[in-house]
CSV table of C-alpha atoms and ligand atoms in Angstrom, one decimal:
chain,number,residue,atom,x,y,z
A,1,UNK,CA,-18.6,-17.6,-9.9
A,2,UNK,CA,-15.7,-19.3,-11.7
A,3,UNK,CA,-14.0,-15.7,-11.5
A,4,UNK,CA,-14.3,-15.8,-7.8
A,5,UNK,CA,-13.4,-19.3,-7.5
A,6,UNK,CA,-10.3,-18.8,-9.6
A,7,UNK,CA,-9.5,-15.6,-7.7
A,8,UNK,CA,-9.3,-18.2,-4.4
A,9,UNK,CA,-7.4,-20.5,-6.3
A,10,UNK,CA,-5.0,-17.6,-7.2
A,11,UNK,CA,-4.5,-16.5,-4.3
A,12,UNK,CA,-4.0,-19.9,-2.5
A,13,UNK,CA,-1.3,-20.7,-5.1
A,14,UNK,CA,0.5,-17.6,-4.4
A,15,UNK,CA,0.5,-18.0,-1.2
A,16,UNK,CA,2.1,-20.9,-1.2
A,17,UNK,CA,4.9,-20.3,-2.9
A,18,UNK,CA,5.6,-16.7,-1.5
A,19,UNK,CA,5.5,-18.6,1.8
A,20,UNK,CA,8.3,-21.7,0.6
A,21,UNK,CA,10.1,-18.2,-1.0
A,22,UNK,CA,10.3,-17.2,2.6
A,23,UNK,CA,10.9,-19.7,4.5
A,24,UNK,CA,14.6,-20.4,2.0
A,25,UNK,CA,15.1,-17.0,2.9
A,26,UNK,CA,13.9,-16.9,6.4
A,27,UNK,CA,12.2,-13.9,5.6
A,28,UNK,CA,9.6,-12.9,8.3
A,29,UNK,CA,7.8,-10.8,6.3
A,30,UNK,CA,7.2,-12.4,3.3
A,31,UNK,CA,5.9,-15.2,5.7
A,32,UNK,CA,3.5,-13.0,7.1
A,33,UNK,CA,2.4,-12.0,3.7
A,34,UNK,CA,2.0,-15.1,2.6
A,35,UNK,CA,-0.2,-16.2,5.6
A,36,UNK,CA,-2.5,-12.7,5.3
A,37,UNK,CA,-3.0,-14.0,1.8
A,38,UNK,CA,-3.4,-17.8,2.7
A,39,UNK,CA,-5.6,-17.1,5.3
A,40,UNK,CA,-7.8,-14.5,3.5
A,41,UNK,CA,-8.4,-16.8,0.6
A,42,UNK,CA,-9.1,-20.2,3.0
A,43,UNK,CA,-12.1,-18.4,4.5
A,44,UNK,CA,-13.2,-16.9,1.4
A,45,UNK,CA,-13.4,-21.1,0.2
A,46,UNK,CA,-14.5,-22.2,3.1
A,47,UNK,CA,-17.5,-19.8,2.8
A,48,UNK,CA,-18.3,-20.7,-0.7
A,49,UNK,CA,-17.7,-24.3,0.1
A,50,UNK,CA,-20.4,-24.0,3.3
A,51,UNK,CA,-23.1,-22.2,1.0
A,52,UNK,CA,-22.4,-24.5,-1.7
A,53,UNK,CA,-23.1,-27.7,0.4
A,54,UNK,CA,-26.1,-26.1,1.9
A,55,UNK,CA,-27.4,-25.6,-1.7
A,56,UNK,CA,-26.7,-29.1,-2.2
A,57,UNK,CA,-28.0,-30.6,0.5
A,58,UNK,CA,-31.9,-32.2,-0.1
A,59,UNK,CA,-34.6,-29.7,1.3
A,60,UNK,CA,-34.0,-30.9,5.1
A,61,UNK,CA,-33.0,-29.3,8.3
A,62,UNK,CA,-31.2,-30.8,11.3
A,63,UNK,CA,-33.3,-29.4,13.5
A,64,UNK,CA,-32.9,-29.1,17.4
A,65,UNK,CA,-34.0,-26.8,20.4
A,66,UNK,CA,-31.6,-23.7,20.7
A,67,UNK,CA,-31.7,-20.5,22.2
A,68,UNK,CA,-31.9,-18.2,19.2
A,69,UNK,CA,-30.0,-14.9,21.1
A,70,UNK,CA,-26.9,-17.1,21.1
A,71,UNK,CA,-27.1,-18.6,17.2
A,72,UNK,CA,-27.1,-14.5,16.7
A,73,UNK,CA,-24.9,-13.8,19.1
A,74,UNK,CA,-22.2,-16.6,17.5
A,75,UNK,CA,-22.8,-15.0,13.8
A,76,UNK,CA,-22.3,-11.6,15.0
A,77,UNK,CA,-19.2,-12.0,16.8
A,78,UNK,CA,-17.7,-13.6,13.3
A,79,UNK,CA,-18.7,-10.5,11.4
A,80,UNK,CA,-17.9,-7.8,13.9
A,81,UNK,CA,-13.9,-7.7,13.1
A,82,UNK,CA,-14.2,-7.5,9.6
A,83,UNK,CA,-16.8,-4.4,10.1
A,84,UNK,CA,-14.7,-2.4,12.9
A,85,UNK,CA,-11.4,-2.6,10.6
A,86,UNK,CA,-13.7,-0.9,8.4
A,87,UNK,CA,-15.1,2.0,11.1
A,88,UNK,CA,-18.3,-0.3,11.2
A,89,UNK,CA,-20.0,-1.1,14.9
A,90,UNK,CA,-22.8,-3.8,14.6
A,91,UNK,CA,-25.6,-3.1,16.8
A,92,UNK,CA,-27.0,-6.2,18.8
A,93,UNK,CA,-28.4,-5.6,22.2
A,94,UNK,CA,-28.5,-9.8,22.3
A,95,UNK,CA,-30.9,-10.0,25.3
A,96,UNK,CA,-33.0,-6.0,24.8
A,97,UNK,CA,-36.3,-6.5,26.9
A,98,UNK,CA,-36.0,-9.9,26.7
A,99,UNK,CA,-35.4,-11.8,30.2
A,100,UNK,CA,-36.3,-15.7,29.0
A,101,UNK,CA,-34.1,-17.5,26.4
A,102,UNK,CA,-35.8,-17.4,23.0
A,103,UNK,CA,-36.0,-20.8,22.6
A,104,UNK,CA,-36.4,-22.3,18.8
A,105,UNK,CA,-36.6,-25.1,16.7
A,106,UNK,CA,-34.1,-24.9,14.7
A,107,UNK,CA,-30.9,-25.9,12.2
A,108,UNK,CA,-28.9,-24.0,14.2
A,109,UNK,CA,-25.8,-23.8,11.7
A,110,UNK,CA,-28.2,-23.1,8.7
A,111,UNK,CA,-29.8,-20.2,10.5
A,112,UNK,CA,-26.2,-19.4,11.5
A,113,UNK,CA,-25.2,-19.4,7.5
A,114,UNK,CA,-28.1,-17.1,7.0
A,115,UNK,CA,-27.5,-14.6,9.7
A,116,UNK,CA,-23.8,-14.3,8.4
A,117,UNK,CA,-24.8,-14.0,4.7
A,118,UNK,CA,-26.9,-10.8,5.9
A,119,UNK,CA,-24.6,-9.3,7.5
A,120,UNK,CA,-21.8,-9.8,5.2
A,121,UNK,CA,-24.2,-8.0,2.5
A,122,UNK,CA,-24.9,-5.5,5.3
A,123,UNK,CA,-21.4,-4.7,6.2
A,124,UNK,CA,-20.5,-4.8,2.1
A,125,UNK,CA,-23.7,-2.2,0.9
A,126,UNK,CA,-22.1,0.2,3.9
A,127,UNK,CA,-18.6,0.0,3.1
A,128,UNK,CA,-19.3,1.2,-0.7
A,129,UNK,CA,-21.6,3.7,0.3
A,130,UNK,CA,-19.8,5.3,3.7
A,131,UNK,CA,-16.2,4.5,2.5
A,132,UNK,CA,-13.9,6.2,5.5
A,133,UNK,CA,-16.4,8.1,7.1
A,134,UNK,CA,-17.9,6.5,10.3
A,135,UNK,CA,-21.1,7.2,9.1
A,136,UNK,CA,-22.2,3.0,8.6
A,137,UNK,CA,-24.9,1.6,11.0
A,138,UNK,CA,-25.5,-2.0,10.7
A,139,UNK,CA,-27.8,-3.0,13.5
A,140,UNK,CA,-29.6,-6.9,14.0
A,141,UNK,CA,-33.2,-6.7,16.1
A,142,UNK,CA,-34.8,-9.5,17.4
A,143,UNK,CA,-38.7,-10.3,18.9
A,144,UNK,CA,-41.0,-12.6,18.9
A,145,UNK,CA,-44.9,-13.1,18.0
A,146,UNK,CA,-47.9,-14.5,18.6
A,147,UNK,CA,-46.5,-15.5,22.5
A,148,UNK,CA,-43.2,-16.9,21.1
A,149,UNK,CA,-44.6,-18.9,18.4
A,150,UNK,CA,-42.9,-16.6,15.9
A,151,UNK,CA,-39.6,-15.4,15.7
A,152,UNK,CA,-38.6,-11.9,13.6
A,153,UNK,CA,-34.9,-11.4,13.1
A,154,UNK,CA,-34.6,-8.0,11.1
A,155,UNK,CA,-31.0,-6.3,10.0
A,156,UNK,CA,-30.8,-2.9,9.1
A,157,UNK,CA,-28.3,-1.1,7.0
A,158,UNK,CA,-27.6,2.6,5.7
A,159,UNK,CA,-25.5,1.1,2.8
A,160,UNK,CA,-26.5,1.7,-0.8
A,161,UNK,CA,-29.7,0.7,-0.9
A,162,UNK,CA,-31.7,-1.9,-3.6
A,163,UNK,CA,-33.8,-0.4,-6.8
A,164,UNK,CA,-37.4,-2.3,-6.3
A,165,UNK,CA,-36.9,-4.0,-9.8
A,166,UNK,CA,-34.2,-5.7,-8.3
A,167,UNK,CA,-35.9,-6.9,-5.1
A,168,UNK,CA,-36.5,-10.1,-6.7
A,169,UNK,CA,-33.4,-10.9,-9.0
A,170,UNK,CA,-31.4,-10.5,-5.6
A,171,UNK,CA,-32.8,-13.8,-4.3
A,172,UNK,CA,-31.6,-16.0,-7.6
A,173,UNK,CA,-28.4,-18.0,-7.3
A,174,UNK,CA,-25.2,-16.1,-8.9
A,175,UNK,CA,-27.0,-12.8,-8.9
A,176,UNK,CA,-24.6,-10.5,-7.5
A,177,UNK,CA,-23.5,-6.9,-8.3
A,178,UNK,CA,-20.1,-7.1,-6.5
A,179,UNK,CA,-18.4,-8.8,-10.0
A,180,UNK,CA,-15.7,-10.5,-8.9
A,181,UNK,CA,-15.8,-10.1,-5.7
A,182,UNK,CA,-19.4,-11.8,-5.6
A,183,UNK,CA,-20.4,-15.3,-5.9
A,184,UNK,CA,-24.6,-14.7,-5.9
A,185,UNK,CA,-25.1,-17.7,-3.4
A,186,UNK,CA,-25.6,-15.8,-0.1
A,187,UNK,CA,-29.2,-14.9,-0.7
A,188,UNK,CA,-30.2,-17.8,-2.3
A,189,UNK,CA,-28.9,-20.3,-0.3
A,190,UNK,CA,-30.9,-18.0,2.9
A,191,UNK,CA,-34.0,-18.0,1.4
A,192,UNK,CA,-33.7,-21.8,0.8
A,193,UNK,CA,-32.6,-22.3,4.3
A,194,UNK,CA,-35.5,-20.1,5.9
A,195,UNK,CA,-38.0,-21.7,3.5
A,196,UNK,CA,-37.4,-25.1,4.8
A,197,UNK,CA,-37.9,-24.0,8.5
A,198,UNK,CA,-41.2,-22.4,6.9
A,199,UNK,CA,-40.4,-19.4,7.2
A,200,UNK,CA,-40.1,-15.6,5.0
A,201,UNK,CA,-37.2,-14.0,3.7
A,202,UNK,CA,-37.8,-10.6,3.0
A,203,UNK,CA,-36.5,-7.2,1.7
A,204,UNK,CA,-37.6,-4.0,2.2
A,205,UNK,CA,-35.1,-1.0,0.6
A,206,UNK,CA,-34.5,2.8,-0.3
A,207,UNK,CA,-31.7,3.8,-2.6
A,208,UNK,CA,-29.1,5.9,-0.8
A,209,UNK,CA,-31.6,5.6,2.2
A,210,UNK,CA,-30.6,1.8,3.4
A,211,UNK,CA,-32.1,-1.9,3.4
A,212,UNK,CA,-33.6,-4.2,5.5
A,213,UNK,CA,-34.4,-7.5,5.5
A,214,UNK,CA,-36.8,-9.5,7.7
A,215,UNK,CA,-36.9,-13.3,8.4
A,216,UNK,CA,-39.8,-15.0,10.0
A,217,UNK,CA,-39.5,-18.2,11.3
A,218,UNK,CA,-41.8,-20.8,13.4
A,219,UNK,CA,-40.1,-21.7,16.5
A,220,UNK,CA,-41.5,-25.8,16.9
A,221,UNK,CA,-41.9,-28.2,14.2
A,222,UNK,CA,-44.9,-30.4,15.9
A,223,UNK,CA,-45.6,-31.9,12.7
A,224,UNK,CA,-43.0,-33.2,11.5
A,225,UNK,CA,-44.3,-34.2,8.0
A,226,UNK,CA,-42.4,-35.5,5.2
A,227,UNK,CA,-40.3,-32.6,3.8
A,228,UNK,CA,-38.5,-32.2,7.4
A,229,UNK,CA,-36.5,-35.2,7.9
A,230,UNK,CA,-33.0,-35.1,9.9
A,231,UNK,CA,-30.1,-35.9,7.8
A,232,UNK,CA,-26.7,-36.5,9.5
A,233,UNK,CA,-23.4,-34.1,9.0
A,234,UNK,CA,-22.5,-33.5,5.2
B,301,LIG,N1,-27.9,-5.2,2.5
B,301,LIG,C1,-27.8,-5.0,1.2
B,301,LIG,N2,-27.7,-3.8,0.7
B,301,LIG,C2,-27.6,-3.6,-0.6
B,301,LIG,N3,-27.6,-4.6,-1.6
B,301,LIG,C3,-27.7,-5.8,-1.1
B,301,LIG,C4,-27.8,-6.1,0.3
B,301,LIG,N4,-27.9,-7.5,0.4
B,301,LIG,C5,-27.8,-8.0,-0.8
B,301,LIG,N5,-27.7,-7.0,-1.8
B,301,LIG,C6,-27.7,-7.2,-3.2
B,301,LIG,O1,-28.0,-8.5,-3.5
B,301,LIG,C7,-27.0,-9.2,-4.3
B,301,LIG,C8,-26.9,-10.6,-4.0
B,301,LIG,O2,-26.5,-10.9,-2.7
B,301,LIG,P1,-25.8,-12.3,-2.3
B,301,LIG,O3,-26.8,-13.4,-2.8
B,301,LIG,O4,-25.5,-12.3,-0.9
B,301,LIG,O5,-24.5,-12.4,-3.3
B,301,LIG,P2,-23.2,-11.6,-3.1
B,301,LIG,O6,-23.1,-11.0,-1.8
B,301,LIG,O7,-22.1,-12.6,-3.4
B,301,LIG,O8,-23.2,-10.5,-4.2
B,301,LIG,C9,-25.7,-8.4,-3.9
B,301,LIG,O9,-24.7,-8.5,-5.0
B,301,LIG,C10,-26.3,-7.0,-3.8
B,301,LIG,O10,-26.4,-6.3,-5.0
B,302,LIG,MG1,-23.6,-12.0,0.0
């Protein structure tokens, strides 16, 4: 992590004096460059930042009545540029069969964080595996069960796939196999935020066939015991 973090710092730096470089020299490009750079590195902190604070943040959920198609909907929308520049279409047929919202109980930014986090692992495993071809499905599927007391939010990849005896090292914080380029917070933090909903987080996987992972959650909170408490914006 403190690779990835100095990476972002990097970056930022050099940005910002590539962009005071350009603007003595009123150099367009070396402005643009600069910004590409700036702006590459500010979301890349701004995403660590938001999974750090979730990971920091006592085991409670700001929970509130949402209609889940559009939590995915937002979340999808963020990832899909990033995936087409790579040849990569993201499957989400937001309403499919289904003609009434699908309202939930929810943290709607922490299911948001978690649906992003998939897909960014999604996207990532079919980059390395499909490199230049346009051979990369990514695809999010959503029902419900036991009438709309359960909702099952599933991603699918053909990316590179998960040996089994990793299946459970991929859940613990700063496990990642992207070096660098990986800070090991994504799963973690999703598990943590699906678990305080009461819900499941899980993988299933083939190597070199593709991975999928499947999160449960309860759509109402009726008893709103102890460990669910609303806490106001961090
Ligand atoms: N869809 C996926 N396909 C293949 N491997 C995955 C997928 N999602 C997660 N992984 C594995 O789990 C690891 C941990 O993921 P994550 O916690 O999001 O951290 P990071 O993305 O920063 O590596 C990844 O480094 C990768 O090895
Ligand atoms: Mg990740």
């Amino acid at each position: 992590l403190s690779h990835y973090i100095k990476n972002i710092l990097g970056g930022l730096e050099g940005s910002v004096s590539l962009l005071r470089m350009g603007i003595d020299a009123s150099d367009d490009s070396m402005m643009n460059e600069a910004w590409d750079t700036l702006d590459k590195n500010q979301k890349r902190l701004s995403s660590l930042m938001l999974d750090l604070l979730n990971l920091a943040k006592e085991d409670s959920i700001d929970l509130g009545m949402c209609d889940f198609c559009d939590v995915i909907s937002e979340a999808v929308e963020l990832v899909r540029p990033s995936a087409r520049e790579h040849g990569i279409e993201i499957d989400f047929d937001s309403r499919g069969a289904l003609e009434e919202p699908l309202l939930a109980e929810i943290d709607s930014r922490g299911i948001h964080r978690v649906i992003l986090n998939l897909l960014r692992n999604a996207v990532d495993a079919v980059i390395e595996r499909h490199h230049g071809t346009d051979q990369g499905r990514v695809s999010v599927e959503i029902k419900a069960e036991n009438n709309g007391a359960t909702l099952i939010l599933t991603t699918v990849d053909n990316g590179h796939g998960i040996p089994p005896e990793q299946f459970d090292r991929i859940f613990e914080m700063f496990h990642t196999t992207k070096g660098d380029r990986g800070t090991g917070l994504g799963l973690a933090v999703s598990k943590r935020i699906i678990e305080t909903h009461r819900g499941t987080l899980s993988v299933s996987s083939q190597v070199g066939v593709g991975t999928t992972f499947s999160v449960r959650l309860p759509t109402r909170h009726l008893d709103t015991s102890t460990s669910i408490i609303n806490i106001t914006d961090l």
